[in-house]
Coordinates of C-alpha atoms and ligand atoms in Angstrom, one line a residue:
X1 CA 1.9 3.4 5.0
X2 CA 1.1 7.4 4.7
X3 CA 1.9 9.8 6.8
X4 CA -1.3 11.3 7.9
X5 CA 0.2 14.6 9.3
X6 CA -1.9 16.8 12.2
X7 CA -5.6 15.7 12.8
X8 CA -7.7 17.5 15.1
X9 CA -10.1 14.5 16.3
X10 CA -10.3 13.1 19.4
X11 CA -9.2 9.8 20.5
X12 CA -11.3 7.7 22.4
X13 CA -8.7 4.5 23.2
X14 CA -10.6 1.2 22.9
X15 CA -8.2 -0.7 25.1
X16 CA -6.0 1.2 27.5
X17 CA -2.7 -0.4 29.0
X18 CA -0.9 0.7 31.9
X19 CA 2.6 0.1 32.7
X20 CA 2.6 -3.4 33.1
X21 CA -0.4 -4.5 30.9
X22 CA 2.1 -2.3 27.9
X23 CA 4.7 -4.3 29.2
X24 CA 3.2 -7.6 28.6
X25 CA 1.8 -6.8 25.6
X26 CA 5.3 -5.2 24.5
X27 CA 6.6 -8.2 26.1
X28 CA 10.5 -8.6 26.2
X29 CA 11.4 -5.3 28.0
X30 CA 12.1 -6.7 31.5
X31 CA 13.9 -9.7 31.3
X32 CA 11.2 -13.0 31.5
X33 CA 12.1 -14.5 28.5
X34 CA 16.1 -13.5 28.6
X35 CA 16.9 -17.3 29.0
X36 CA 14.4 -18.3 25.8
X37 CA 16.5 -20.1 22.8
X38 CA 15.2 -20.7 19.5
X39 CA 15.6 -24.0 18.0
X40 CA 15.6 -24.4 14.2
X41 CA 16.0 -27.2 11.7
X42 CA 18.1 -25.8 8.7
X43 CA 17.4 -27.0 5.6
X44 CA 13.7 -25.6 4.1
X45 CA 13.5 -22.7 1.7
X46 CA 11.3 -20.1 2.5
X47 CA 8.8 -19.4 0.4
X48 CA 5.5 -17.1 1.0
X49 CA 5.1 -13.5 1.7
X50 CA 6.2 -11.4 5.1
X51 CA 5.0 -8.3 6.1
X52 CA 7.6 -5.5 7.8
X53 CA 7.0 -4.1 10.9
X54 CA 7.8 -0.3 11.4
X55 CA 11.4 1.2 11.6
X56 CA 12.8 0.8 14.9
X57 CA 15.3 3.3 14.7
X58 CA 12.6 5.8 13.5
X59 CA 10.7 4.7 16.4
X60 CA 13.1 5.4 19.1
X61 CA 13.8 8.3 18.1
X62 CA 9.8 9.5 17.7
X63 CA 8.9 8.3 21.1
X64 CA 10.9 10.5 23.0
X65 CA 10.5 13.1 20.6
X66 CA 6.6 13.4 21.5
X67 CA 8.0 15.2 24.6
X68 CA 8.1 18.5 22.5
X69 CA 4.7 18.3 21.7
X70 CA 2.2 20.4 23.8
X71 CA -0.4 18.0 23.0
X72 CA -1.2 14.5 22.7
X73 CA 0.5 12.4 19.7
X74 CA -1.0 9.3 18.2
X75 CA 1.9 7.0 16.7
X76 CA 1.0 4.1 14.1
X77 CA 2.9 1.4 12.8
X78 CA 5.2 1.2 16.1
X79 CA 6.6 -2.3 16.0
X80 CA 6.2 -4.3 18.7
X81 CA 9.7 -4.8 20.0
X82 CA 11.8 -4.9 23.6
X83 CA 13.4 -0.9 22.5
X84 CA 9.9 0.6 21.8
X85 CA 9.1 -1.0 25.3
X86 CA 11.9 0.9 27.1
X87 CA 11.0 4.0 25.1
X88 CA 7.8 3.9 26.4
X89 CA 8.7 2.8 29.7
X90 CA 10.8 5.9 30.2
X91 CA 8.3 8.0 29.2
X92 CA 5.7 6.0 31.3
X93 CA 8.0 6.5 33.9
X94 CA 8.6 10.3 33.7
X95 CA 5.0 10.9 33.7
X96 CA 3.8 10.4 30.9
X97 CA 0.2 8.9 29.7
X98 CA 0.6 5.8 27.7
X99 CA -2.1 4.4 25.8
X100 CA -2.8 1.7 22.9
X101 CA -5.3 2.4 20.6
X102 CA -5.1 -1.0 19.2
X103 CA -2.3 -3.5 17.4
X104 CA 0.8 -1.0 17.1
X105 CA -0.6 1.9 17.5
X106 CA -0.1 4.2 20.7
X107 CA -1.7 7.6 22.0
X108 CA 1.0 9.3 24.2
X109 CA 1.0 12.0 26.3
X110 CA 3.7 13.9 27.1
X111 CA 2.8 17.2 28.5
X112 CA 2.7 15.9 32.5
X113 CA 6.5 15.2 32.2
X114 CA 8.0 18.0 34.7
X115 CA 11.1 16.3 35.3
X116 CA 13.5 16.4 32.3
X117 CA 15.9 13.4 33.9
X118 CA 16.5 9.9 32.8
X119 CA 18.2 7.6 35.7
X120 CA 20.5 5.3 35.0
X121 CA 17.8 2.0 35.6
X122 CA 16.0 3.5 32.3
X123 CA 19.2 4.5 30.5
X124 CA 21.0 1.6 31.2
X125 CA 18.8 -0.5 28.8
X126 CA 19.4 1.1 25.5
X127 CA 21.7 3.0 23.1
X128 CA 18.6 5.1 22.1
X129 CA 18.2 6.6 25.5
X130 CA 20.3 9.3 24.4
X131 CA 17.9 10.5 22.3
X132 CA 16.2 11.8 25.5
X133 CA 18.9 14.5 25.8
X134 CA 18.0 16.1 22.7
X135 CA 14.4 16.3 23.3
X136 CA 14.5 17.4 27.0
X137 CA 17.1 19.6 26.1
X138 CA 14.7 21.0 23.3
X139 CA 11.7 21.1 25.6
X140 CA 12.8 22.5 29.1
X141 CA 16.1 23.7 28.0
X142 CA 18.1 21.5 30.6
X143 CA 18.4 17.5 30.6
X144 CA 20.2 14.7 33.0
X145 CA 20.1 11.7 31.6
X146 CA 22.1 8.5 32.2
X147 CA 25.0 7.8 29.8
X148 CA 23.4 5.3 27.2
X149 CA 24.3 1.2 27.7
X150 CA 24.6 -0.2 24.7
X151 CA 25.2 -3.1 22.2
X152 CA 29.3 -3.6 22.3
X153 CA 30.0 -3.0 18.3
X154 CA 33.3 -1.5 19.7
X155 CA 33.8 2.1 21.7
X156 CA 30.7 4.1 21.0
X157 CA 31.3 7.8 22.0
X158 CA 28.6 10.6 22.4
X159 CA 31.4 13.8 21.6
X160 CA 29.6 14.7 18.5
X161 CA 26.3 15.1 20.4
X162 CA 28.1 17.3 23.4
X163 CA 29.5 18.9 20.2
X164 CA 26.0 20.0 18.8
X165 CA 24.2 20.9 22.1
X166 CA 27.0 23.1 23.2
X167 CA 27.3 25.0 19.9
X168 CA 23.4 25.9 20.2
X169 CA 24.4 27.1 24.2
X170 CA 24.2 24.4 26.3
X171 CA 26.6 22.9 29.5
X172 CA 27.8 19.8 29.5
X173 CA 28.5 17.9 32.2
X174 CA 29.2 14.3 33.2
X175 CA 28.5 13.8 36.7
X176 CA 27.8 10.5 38.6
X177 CA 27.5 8.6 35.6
X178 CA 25.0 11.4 34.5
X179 CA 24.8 13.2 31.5
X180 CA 23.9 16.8 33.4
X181 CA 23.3 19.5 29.9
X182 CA 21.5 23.0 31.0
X183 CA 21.4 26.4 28.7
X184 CA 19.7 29.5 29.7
X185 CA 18.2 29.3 26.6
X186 CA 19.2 27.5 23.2
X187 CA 20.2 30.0 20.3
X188 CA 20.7 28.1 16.5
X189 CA 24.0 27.4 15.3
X190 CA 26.2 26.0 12.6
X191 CA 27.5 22.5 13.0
X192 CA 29.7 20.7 11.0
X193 CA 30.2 17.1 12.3
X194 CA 33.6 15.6 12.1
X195 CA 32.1 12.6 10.1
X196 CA 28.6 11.0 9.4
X197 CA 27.0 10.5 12.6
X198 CA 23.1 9.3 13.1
X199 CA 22.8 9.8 16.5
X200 CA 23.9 13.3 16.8
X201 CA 22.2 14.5 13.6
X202 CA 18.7 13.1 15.1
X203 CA 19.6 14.2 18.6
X204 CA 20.8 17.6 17.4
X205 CA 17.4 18.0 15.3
X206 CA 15.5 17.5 18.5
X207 CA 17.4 20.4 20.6
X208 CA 17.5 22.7 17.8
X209 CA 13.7 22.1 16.7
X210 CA 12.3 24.6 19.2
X211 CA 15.7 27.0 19.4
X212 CA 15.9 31.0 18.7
X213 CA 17.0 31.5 14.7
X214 CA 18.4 29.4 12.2
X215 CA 20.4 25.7 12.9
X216 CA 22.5 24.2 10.3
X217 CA 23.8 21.0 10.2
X218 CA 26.8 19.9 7.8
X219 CA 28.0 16.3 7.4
X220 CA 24.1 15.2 8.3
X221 CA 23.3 11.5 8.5
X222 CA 20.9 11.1 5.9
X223 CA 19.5 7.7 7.0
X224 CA 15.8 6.9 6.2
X225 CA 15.3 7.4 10.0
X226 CA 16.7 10.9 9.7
X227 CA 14.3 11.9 7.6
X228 CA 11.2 10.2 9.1
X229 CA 11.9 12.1 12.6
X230 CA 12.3 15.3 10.6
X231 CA 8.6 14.7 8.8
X232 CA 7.6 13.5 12.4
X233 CA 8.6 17.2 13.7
X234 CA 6.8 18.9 10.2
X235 CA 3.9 17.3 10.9
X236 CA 4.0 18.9 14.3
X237 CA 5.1 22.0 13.0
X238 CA 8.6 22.5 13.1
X239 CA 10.6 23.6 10.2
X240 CA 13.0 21.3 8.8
X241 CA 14.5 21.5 5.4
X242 CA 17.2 19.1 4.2
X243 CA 16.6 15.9 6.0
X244 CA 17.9 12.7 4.0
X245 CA 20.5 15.4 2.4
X246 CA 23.8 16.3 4.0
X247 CA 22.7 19.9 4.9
X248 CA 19.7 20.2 7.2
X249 CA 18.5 23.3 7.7
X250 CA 16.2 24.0 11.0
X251 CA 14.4 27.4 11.7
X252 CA 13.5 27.0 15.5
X253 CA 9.6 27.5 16.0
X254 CA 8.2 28.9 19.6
X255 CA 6.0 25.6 19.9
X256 CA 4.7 21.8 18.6
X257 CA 1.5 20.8 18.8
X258 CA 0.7 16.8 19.4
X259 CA 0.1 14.8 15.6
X260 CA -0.9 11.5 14.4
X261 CA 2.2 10.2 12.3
X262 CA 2.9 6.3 10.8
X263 CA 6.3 5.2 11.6
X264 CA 7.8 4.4 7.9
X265 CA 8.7 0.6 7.9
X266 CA 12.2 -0.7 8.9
X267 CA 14.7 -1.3 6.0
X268 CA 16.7 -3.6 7.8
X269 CA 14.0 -5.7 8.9
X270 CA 13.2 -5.9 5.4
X271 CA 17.1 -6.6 4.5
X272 CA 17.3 -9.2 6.8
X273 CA 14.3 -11.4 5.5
X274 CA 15.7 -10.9 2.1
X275 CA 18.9 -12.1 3.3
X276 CA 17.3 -15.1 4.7
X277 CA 14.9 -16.0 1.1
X278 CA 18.2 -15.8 -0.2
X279 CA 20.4 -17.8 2.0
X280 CA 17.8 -20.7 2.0
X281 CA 17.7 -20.2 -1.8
X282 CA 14.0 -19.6 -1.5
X283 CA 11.3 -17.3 -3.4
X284 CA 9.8 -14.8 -0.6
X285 CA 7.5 -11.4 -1.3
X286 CA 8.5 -9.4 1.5
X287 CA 5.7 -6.7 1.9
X288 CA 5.4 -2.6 3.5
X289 CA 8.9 -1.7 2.4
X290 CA 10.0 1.4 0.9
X291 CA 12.6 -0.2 -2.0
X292 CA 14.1 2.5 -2.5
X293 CA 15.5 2.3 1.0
X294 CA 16.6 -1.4 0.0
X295 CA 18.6 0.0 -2.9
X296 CA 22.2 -1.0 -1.7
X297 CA 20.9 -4.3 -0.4
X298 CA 19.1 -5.1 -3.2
X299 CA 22.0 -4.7 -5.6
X300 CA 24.6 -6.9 -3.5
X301 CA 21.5 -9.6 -4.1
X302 CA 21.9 -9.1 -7.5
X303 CA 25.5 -9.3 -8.0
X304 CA 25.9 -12.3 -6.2
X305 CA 23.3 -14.3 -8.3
X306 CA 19.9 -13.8 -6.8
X307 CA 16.8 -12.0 -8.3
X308 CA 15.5 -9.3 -7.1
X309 CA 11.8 -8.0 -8.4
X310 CA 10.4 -4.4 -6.8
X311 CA 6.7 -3.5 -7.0
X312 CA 5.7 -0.3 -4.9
X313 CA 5.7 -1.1 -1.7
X314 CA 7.2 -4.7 -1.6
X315 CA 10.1 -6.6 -3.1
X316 CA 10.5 -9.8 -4.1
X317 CA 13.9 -12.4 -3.4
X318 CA 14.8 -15.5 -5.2
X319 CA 17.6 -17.9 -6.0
X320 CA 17.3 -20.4 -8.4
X321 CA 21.2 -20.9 -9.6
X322 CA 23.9 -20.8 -7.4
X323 CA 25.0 -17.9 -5.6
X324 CA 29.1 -16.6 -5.8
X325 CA 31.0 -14.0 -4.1
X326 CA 31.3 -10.5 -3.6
X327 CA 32.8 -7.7 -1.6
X328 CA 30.9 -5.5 1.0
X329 CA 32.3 -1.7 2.7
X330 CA 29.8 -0.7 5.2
X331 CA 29.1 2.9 4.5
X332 CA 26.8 5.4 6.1
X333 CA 23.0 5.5 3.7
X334 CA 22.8 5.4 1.4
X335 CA 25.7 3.2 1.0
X336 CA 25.8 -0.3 2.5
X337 CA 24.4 -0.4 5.9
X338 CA 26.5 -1.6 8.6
X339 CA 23.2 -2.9 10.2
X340 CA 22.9 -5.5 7.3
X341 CA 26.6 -6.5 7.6
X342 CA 26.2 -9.5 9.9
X343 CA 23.5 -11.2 7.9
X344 CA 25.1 -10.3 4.6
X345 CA 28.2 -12.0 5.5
X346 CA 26.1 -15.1 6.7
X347 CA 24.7 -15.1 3.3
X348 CA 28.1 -15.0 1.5
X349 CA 29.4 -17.8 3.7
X350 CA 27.5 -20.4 1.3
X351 CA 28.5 -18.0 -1.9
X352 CA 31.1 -19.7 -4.2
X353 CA 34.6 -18.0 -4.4
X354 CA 36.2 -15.5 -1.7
X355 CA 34.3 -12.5 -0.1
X356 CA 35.7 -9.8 1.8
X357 CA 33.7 -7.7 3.8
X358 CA 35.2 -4.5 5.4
X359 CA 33.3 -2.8 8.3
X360 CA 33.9 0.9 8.3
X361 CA 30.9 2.3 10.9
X362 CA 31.9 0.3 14.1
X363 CA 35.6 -0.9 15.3
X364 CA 34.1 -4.4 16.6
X365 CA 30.8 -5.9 14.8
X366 CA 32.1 -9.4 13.8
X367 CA 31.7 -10.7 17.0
X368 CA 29.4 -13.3 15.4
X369 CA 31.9 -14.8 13.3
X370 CA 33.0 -17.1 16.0
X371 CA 29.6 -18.8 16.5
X372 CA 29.5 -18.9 12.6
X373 CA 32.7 -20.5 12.3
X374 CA 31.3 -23.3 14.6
X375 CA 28.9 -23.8 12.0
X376 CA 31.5 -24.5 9.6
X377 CA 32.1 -21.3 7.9
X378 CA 35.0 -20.1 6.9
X379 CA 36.0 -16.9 7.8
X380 CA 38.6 -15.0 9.2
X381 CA 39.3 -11.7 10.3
X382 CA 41.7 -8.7 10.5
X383 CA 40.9 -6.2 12.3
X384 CA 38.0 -4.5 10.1
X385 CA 37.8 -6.8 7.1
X386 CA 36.6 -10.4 6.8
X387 CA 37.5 -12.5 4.2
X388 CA 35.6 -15.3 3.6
X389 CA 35.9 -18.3 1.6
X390 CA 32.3 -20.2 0.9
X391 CA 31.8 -23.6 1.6
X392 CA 29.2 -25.7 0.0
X393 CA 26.6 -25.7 3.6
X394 CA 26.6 -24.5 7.1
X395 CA 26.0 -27.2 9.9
X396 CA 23.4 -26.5 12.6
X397 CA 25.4 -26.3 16.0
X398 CA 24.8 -24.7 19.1
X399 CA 25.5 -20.7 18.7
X400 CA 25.2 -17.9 21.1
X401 CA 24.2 -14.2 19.9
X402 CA 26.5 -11.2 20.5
X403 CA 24.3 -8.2 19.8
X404 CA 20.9 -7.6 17.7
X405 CA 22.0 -8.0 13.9
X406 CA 24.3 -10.8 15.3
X407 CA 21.4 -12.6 16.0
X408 CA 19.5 -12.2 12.8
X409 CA 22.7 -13.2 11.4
X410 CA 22.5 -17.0 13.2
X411 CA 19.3 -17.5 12.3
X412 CA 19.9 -16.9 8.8
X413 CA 23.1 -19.2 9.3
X414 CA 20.3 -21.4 11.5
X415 CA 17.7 -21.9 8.8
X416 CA 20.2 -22.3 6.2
X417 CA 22.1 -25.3 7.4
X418 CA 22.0 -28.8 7.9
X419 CA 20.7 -30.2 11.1
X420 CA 19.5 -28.4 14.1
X421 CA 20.7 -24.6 15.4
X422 CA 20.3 -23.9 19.2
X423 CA 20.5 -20.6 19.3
X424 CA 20.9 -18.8 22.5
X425 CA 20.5 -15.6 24.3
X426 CA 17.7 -14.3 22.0
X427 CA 16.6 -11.6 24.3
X428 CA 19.1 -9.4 21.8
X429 CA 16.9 -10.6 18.3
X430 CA 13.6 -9.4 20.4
X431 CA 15.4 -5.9 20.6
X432 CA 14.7 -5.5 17.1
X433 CA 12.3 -8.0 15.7
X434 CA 8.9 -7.9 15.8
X435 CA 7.5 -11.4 15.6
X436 CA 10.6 -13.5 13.6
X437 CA 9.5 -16.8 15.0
X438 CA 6.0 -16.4 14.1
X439 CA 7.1 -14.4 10.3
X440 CA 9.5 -16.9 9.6
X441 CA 7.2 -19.9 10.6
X442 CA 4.7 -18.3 8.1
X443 CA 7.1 -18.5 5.7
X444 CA 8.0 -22.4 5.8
X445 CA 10.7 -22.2 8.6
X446 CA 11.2 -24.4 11.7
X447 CA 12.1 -22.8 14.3
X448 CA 10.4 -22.7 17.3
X449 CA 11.2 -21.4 21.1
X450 CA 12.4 -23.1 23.7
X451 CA 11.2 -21.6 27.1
X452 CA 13.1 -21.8 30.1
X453 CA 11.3 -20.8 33.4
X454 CA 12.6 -18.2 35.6
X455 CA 14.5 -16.6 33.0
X456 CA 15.2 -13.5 34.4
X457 CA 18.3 -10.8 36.0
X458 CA 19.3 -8.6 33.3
X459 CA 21.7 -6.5 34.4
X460 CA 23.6 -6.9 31.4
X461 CA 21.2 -6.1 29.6
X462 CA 21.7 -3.1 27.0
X463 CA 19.7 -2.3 23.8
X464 CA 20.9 -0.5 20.7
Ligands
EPZ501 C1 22.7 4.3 15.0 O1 23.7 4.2 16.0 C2 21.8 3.1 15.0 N1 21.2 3.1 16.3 C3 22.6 1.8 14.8 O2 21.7 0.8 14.7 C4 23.4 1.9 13.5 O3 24.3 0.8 13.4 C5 24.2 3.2 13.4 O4 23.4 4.4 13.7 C6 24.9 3.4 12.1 O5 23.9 3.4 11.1 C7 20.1 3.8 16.5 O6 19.6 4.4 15.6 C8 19.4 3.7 17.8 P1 26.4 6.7 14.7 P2 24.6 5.4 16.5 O7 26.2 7.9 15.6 O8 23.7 6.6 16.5 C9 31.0 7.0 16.0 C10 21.1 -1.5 14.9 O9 21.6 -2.6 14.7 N2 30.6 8.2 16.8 O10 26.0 6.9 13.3 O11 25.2 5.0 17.7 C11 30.4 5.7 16.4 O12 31.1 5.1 17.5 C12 22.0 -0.4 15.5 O13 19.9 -1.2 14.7 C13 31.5 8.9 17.5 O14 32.7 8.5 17.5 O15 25.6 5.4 15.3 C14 30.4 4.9 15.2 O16 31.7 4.4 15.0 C15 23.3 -0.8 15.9 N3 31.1 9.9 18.3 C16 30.2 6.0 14.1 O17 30.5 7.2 14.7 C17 29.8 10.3 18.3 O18 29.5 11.3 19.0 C18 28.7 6.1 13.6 O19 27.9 6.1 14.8 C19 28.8 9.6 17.6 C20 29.3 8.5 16.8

């Protein structure tokens, strides 16, 4: 997928939703199929091709970054998943003009927004709210937004993102449960973060795009994501240099105009169905992926036993021996990512010999290894390391998903055993999967969904 920079044509939409007709169509967001299981019979390899849908930690940080623009934005490639739907919601919400221009691709405009404040019944949905700080900070040069929900992976402070806004000027303030920042006006700064952080290098990016003089960040997350929302800000005219380095460099620019930009595709969507051809020992071409973003991933495959062919913009996974252990650290990019931890570990639960995975990014992310372990692995855990011991097959059991990569985990643990996975609470997969049922069917699975009416209430429910 290119990048197709600034265009000056006019869009004329050829089907234009509305708030709820968006909603539909970007179904999950509001809590109808929260009760929905999936129900798979273990036991087929995949085999076929999958296409990836676009990055959805690009994408929500690009959606509220289309504030800044003083014009309309057209965004391709935006995967159709419950966190674009809140993103787009919010925005919806604050004002702004929503429109599809067909599958995945949206016209937005921004420039009606007056009111640079989140409430908490938008915030409360998803981690990536906070990105709203950063780009109504950036905009109007004041922001109140909610503090963020989020998925529990342990505690999940903002203090490197108060940190960032006020080195460039800014107050911060917490007050009702609000994130209250205002600055008279926002003057570049140096910031060194106390350790690798994605959040506050994308939300520091978006308040310093538009500030007087230089901005430098040190210790920059260098994540694929990083560096798409940095290209996403070029392409509307900002000056970033250094994105997907550890230095980023931004010269603040008096204005943005609106672009047309294709939201690179997601490497952990792409991990995850690699994971998956290789837990079912099958032979998949997985297809839009960057491989070089796949690099860590990729070489895990490898040294545990599978085969791993790149082309230019797809990889292929297969297994035809058997597969045998290894050990994983979770490391910010482009080390291993801690988003690919859960499913990895699934994988290695069927590997022969003893694994040990150590999780160095979040405090609590094996909350799936209980619902695994009724599946018969065997795992256990001290505090950040797992070790686990492989057993010849997984057993199909009734599971019940923890967070987002959780849940791509127990599928993966779903289509690889014997007998039939339920697998419950789903509404957290949707968060960040465009389509599995339908992708995996394509590729040989069963799994199908099991409705259940008047699924609804989710108060709980928090995105990452
Ligand atoms: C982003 O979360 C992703 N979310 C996560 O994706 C991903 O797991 C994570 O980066 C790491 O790659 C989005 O992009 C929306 P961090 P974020 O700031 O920004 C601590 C998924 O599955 N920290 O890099 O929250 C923090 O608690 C999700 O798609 C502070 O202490 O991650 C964590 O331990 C899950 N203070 C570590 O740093 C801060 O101010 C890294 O967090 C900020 C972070």
């Amino acid at each position: 997928m290119k990048n197709k920079g600034q265009q000056n044509t006019t869009v004329t939409p050829r089907i234009v939703y509305q708030n709820k007709e968006i909603l539909r169509r970007y179904a999950f967001c509001m809590g109808d199929n929260d009760l929905d299981k999936f129900i798979i019979k273990g036991g087929r390899r995949l085999e076929g091709e999958v296409s990836v849908s676009g990055a959805k930690n690009a994408a929500v940080a690009i959606i509220p970054a289309v504030i800044l623009a003083d014009g309309p934005c057209i965004l391709e490639n935006v995967p159709n998943i419950s966190d674009v739907s809140i993103s787009l919601r919010i925005l919806y919400e604050m004002g702004a003009q929503v429109k599809t221009l067909g599958y995945n691709t949206f016209l937005i405009d921004a420039t009606t927004i007056t009111e640079p404040i989140v409430p908490y019944e938008m915030a409360k949905h998803m981690r990536a709210s906070y990105y709203f700080l950063g780009t109504l900070l950036g905009k109007f040069n004041r922001a109140r937004v909610s503090m963020p929900g989020g998925c529990y992976l342990g505690d999940r402070p903002i203090d490197q993102h108060i940190k960032a806004f006020s080195a460039l000027g800014a107050q911060c303030n917490l007050d009702h449960g609000m994130i209250d920042i205002n600055a008279g006006s926002l003057i570049g700064a140096q910031i060194y973060f106390d350790f690798v952080t994605v959040g506050a290098t994308i939300n520091t990016m978006l308040a310093a795009v538009k500030a007087k003089g230089l901005t430098v960040i040190e210790n920059a997350a260098k994540e694929p994501h990083v560096v798409d929302l940095a290209n996403f800000l070029n392409s509307m005219g900002a000056d970033i240099m250094g994105a997907g380095t550890d230095v980023i460099k931004i010269k603040g620019v008096r204005s943005l105009k609106g672009t047309n930009y294709a939201i690179i595709p997601d490497q952990i969507e792409a991990g995850t169905y690699m994971v998956a051809a290789a837990a079912t020992r099958g032979n998949v071409l997985i297809k839009n992926v960057i491989p070089k973003h796949l690099e860590s991933i990729t070489a895990k495959l490898e040294k545990i036993g599978a085969t791993v062919e790149e082309f230019d913009d797809s990889v292929r996974v297969s297994v035809d021996g058997p597969l045998v252990r290894t050990n994983i650290k979770t490391m910010p990019h482009p080390g291993f990512p801690t988003d690919m931890q859960p499913q990895f570990s699934t994988l290695l639960c069927t590997a022969a010999g003893t694994s040990i995975v150590t999780e160095d990014i979040f405090n609590n992310r094996f909350r799936y290894v209980e619902q695994l372990r009724r599946m018969g692995a065997n795992i256990s855990i001290d505090g950040k390391v797992a070790v686990i011991e492989g057993v010849s097959y997984l057993m199909g059991a009734p599971v019940t998903v923890p967070d987002l990569r959780a849940g791509a985990a127990l599928v993966i643990a779903g289509l690889a055993a014997r007998g039939i996975t339920e697998i419950e609470d789903i509404y957290h997969i949707e968060r960040g999967y465009e389509d599995i049922e339908r992708k995996l069917q394509g590729l040989g699975a069963d799994i199908s969904r099991k409705s259940v009416p008047g699924g609804t209430s989710s108060s709980h429910k928090v995105a990452l």
